[in-house]
Short mmCIF file of C-alpha atoms (C1' of nucleotides) in Angstrom, two decimals:
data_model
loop_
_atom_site.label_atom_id
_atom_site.label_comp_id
_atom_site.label_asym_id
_atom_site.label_seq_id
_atom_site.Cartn_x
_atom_site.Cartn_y
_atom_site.Cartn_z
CA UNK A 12 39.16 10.82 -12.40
CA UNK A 13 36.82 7.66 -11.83
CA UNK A 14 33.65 8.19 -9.06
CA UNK A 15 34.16 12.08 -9.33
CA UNK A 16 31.20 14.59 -8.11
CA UNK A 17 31.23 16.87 -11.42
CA UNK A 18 28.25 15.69 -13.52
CA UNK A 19 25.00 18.15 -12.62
CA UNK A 20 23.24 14.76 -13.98
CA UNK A 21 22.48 14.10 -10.24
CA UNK A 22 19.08 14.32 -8.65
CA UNK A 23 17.91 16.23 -5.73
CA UNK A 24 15.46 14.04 -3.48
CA UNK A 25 12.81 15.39 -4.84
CA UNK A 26 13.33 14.82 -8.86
CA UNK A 27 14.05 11.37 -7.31
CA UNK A 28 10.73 11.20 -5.59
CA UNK A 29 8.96 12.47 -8.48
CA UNK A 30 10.82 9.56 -11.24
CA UNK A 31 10.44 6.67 -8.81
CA UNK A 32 6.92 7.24 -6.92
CA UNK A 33 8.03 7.08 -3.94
CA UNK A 34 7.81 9.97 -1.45
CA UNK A 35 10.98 11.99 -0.22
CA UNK A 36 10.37 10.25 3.24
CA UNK A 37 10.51 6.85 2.28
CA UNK A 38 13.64 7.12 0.40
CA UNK A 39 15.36 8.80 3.30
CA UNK A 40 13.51 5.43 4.96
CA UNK A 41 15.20 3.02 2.01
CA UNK A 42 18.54 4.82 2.68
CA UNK A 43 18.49 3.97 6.25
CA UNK A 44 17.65 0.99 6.04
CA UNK A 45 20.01 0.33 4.18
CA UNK A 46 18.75 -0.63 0.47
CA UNK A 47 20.04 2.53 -1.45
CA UNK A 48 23.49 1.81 -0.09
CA UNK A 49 25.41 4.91 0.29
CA UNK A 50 23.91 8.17 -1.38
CA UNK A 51 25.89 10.91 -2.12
CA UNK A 52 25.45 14.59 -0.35
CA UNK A 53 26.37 17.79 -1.71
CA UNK A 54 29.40 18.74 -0.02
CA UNK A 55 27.71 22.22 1.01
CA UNK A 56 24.54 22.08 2.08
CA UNK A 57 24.79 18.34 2.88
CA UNK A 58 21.59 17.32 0.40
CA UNK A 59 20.91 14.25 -0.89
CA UNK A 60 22.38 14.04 -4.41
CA UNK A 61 21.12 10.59 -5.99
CA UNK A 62 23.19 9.75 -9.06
CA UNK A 63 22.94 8.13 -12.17
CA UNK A 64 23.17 4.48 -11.08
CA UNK A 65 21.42 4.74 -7.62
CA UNK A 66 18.77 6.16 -9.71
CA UNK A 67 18.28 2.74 -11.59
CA UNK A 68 18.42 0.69 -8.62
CA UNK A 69 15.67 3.12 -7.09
CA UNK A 70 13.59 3.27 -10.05
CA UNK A 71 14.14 -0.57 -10.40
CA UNK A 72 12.94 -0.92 -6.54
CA UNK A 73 9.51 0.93 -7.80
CA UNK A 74 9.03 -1.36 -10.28
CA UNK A 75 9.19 -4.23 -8.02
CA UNK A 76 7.52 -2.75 -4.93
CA UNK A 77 4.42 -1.59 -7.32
CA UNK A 78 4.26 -5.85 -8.18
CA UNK A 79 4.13 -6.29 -4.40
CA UNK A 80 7.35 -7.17 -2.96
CA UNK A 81 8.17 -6.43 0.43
CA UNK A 82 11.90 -5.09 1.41
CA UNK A 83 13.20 -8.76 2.43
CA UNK A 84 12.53 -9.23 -1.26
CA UNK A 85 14.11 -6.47 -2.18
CA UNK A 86 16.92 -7.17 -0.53
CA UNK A 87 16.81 -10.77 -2.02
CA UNK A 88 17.02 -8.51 -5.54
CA UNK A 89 19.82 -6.34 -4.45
CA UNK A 90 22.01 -9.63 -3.26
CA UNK A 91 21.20 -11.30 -6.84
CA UNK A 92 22.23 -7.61 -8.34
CA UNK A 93 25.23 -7.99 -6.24
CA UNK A 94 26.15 -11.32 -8.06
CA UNK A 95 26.11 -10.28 -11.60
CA UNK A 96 25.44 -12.74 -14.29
CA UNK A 97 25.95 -15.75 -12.79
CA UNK A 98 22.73 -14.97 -11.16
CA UNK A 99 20.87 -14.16 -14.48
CA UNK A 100 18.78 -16.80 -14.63
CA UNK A 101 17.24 -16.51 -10.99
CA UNK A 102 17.24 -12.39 -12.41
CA UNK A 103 15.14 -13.55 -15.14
CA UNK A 104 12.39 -15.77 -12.87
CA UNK A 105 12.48 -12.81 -10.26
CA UNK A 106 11.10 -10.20 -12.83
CA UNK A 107 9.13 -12.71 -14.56
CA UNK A 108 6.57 -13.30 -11.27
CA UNK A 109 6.77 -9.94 -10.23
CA UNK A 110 5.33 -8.99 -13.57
CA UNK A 111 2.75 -11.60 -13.51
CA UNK A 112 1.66 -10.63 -10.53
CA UNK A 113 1.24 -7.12 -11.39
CA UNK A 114 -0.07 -8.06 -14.50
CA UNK A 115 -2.83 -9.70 -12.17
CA UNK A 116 -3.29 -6.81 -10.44
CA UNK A 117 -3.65 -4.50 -13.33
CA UNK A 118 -6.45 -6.81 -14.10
CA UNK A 119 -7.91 -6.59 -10.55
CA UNK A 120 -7.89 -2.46 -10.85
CA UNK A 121 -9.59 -2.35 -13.47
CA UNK A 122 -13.09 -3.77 -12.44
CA UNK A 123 -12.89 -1.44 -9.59
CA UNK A 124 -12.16 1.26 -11.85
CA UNK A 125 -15.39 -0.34 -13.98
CA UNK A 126 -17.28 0.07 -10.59
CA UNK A 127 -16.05 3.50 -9.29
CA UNK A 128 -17.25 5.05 -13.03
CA UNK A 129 -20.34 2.92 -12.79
CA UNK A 130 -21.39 4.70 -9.10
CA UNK A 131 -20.26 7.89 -10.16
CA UNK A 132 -22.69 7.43 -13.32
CA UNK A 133 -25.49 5.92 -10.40
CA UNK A 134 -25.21 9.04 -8.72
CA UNK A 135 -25.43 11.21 -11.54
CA UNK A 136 -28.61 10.05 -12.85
CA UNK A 137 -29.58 10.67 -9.17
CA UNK A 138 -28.69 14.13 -9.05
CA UNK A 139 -30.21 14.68 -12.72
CA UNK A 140 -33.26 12.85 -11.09
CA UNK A 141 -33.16 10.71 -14.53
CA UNK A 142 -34.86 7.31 -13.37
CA UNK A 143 -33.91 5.21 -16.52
CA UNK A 144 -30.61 6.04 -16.82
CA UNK A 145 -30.40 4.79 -12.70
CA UNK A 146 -31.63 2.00 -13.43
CA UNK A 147 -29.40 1.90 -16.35
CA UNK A 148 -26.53 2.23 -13.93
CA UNK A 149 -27.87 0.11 -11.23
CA UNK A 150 -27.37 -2.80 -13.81
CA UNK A 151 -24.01 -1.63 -14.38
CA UNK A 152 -23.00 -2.14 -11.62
CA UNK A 153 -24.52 -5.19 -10.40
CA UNK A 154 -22.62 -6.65 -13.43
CA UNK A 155 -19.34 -5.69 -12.20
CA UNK A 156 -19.89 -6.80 -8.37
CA UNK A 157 -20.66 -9.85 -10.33
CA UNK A 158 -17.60 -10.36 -11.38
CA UNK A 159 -15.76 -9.48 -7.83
CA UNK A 160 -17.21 -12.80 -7.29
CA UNK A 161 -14.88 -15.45 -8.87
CA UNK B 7 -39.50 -11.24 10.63
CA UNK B 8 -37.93 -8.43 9.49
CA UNK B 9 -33.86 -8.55 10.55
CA UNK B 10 -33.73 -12.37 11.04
CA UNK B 11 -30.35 -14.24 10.49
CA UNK B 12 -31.84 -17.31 8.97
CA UNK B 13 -30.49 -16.33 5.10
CA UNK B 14 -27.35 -18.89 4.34
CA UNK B 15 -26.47 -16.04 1.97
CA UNK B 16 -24.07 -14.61 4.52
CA UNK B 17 -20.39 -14.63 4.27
CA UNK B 18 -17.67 -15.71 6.82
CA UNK B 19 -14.43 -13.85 7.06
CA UNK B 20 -12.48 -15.71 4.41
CA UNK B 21 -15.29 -15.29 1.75
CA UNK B 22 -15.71 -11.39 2.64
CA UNK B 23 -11.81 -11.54 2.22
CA UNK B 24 -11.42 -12.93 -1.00
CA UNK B 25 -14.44 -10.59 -2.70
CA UNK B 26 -13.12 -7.67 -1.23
CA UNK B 27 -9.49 -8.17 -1.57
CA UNK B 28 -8.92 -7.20 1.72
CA UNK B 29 -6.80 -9.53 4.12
CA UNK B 30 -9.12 -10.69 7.28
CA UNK B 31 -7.05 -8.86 9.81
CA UNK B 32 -7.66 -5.90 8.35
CA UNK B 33 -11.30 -6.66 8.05
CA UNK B 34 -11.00 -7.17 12.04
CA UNK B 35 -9.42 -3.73 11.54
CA UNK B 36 -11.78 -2.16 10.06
CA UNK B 37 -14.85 -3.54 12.11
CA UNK B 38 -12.52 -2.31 15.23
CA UNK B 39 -11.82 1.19 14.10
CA UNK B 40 -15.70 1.53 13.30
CA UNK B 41 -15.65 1.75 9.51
CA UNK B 42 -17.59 -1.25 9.10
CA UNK B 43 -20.76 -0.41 12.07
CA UNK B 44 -21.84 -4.01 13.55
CA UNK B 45 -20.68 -7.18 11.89
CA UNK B 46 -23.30 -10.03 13.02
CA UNK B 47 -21.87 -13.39 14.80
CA UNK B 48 -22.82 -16.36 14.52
CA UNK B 49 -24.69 -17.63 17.80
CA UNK B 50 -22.97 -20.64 18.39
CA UNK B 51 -19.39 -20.16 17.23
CA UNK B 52 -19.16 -16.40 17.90
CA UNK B 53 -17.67 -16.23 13.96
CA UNK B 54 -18.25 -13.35 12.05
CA UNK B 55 -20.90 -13.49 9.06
CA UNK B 56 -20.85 -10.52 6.35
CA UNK B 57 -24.48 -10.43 5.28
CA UNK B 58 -25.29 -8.78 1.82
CA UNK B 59 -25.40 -4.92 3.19
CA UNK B 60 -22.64 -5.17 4.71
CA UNK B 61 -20.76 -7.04 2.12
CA UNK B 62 -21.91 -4.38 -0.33
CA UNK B 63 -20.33 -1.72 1.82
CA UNK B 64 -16.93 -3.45 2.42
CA UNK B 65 -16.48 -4.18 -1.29
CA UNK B 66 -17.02 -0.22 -2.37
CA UNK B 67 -14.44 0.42 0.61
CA UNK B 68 -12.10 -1.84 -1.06
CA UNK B 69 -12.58 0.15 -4.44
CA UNK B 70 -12.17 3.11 -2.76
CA UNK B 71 -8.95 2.01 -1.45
CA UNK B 72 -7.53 0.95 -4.33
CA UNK B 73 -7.77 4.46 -5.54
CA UNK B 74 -5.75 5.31 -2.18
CA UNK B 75 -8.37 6.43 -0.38
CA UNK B 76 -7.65 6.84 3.38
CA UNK B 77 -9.13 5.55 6.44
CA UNK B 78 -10.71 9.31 6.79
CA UNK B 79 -11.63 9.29 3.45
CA UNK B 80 -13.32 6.10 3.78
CA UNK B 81 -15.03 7.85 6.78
CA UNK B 82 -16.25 10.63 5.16
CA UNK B 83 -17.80 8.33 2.33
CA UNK B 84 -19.39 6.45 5.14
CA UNK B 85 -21.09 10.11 6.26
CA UNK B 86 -22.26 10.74 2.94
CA UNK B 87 -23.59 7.34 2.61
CA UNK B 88 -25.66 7.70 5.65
CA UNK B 89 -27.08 11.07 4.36
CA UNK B 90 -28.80 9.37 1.54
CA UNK B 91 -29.95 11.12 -1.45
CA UNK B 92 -29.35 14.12 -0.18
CA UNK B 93 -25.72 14.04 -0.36
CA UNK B 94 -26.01 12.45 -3.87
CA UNK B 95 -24.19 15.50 -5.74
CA UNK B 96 -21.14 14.59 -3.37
CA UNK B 97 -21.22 10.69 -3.92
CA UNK B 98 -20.95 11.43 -7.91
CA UNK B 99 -18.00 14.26 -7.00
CA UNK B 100 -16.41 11.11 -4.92
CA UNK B 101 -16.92 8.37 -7.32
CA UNK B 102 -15.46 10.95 -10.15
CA UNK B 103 -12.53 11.57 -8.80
CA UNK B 104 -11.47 8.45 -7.11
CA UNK B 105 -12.11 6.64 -10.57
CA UNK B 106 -9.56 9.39 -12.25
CA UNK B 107 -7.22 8.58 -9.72
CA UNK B 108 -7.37 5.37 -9.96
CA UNK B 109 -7.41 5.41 -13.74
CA UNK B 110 -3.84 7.76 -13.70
CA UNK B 111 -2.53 5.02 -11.10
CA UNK B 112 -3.15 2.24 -13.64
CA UNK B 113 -1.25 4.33 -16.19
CA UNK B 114 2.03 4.37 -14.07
CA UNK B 115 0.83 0.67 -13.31
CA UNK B 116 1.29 -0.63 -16.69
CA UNK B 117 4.78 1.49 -17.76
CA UNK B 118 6.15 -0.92 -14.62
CA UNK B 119 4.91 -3.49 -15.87
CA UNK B 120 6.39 -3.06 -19.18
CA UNK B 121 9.62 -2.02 -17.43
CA UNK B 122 9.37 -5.34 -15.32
CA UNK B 123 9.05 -7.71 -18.27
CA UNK B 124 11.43 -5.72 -20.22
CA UNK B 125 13.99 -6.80 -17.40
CA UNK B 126 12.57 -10.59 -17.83
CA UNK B 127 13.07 -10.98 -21.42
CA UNK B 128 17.14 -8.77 -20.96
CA UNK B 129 17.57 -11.40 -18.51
CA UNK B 130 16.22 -14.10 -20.26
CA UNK B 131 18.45 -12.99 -23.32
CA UNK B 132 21.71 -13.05 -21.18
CA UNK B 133 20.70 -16.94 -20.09
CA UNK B 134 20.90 -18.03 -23.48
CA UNK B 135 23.80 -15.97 -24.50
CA UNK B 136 21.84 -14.19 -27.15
CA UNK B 137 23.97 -11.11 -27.27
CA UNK B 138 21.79 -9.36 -30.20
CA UNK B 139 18.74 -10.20 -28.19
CA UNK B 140 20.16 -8.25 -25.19
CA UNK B 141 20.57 -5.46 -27.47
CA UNK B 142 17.42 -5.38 -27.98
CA UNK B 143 16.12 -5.88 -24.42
CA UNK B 144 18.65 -2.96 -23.51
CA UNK B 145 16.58 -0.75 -26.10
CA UNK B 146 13.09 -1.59 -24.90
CA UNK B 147 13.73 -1.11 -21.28
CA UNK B 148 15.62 2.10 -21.48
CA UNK B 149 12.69 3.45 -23.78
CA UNK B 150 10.50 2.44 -21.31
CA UNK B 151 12.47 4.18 -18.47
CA UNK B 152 12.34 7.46 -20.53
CA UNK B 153 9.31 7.16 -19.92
CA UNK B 154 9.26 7.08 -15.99
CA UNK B 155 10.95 10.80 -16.79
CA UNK B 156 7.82 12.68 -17.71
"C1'" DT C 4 20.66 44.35 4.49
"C1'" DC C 5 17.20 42.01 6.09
"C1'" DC C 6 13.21 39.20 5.22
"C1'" DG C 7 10.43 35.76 3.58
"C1'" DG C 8 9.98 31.38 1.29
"C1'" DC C 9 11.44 27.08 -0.07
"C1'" DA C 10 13.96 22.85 -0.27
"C1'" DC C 11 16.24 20.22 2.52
"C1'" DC C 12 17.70 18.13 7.07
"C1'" DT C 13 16.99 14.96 11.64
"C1'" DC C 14 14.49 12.68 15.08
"C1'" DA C 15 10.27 10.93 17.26
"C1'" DA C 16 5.64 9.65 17.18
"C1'" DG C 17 1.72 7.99 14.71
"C1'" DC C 18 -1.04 5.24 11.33
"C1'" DG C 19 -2.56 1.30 8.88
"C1'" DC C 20 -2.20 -2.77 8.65
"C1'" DT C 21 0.49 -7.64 9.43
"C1'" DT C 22 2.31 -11.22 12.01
"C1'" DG C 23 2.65 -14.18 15.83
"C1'" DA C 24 1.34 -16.39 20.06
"C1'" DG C 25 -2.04 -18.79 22.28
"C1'" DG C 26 -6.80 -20.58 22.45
"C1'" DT C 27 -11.87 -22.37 21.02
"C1'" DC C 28 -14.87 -25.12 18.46
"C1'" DA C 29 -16.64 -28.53 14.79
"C1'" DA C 30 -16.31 -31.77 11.55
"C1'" DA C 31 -13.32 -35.76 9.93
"C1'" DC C 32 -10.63 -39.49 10.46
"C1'" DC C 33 -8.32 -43.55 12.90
"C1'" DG D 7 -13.52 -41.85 21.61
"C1'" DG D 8 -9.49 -39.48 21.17
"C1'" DT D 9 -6.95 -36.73 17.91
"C1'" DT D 10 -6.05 -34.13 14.16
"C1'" DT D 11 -7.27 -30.49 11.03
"C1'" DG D 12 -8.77 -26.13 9.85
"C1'" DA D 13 -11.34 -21.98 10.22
"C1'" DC D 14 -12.00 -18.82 13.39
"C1'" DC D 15 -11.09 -15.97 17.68
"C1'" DT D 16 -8.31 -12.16 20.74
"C1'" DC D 17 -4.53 -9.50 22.06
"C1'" DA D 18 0.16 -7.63 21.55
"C1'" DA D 19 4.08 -6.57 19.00
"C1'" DG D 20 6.17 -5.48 14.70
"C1'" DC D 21 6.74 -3.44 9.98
"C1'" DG D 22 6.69 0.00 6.52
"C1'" DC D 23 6.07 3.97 5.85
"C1'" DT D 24 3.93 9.02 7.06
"C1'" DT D 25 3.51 13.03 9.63
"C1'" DG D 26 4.96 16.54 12.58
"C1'" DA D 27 8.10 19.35 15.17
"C1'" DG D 28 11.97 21.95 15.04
"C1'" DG D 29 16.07 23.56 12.54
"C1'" DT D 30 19.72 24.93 8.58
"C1'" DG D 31 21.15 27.15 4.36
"C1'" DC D 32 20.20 29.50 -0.01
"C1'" DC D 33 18.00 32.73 -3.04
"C1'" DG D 34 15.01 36.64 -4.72
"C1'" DG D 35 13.01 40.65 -3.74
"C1'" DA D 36 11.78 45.31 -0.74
#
DNA sequence: TCCGGCACCTCAAGCGCTTGAGGTCAAACC
DNA sequence: GGTTTGACCTCAAGCGCTTGAGGTGCCGGA
């Protein structure tokens, strides 16, 4: 029958924590607060058995939280979920900025990324007492503090 | 003298905020909780001004961050810092692995991303009724989510 | 059989900011 | 010369998790 408990295809809270990014706590936080809607348990030991679809929606939620959004938007998602396709197009614009913004961010990582290699390289030539390649790195990074600026 | 304020080159709160990346309440924060020593005022207005020192320091804190760094964390860096060249074997340990964080967190940053636009153009396929195109979108996203399996 | 050890559970408190309320001061505009 | 605007201030409360304390049930040895 439909909605039966049979498939093993169900994750424990931890696989789940481990696909989505977020930690076990916070999706015990998500449930109770009511964005996972109702998760399954196993009928025994009364676990947390997340199954194929609230899966998606959590690993959908990761997406979206990594861009930034905050639960109200979330919840915004889940309602336009909720409607189906005559929602699509306000779907479409809802990924569409999230990923743009991430996009940004990606961008925004990256030069600090630049600037965490470039210090561990500073402090190299420090420990290797190699003057030239400090001042080498000094450079380095002054260039990418540089670009903090705009 | 030395220590004089008279250098314009110093930043007010919104200009330390939008280098850094952090919000200004949680440079208040940070000056509260200590992490930042003593931020200078100005005389008349009592308004904070970063000047280049400690502009310097709040912009590696912000790096550091972004690697997901914690306030204790940020601490400790703040120790070594203060130890000088002395501690300069720790400071390249530091820098190393906070940029290898970071660079494994922009990893899982970018699969999102791909995941988020993948949902843009599905969506974007269903607005137009382009049935072959949502095929396709179907495809790319649940490659991508394959992906989130590793 | 009993003994870890481990994965999970709940509930409460804590942390790291964020938001909001309420106020000061300085330049800018009627 | 008032008044508006905007950047800043402080203090308190709220939000979004995180951590810790204390407990249950299962499973693999000794």
């Amino acid at each position: 029958m439909a909605g039966s408990t049979d498939r093993a295809a169900d994750l424990t809270i931890q696989e789940m924590a481990r696909r989505s990014g977020f930690t076990e706590p916070t999706l015990r936080y998500y449930e109770k607060i009511g964005l996972l809607g109702r998760v399954a348990r196993d009928e025994s030991s009364g676990h947390r058995r997340y199954d194929p679809a609230t899966a998606d929606r959590v690993e959908a939620l990761a997406c979206l939280r990594s861009a930034g959004m905050t639960v109200s938007g979330m919840r915004r998602y889940l309602d336009l979920l909720a409607r189906g396709d005559s929602a699509a197009a306000e779907q479409r614009d809802l990924f569409a900025v999230q990923a743009e913004k991430l996009a940004a961010d990606i961008e925004r990582l990256r030069l600090r990324l630049a600037y965490l290699r470039g210090k561990a390289d500073l402090w190299d030539a420090r420990v290797r007492g190699d003057t030239d390649a400090e001042k080498r790195a000094i450079d380095d990074v002054t260039r990418v503090m540089n670009q903090f600026t705009d």
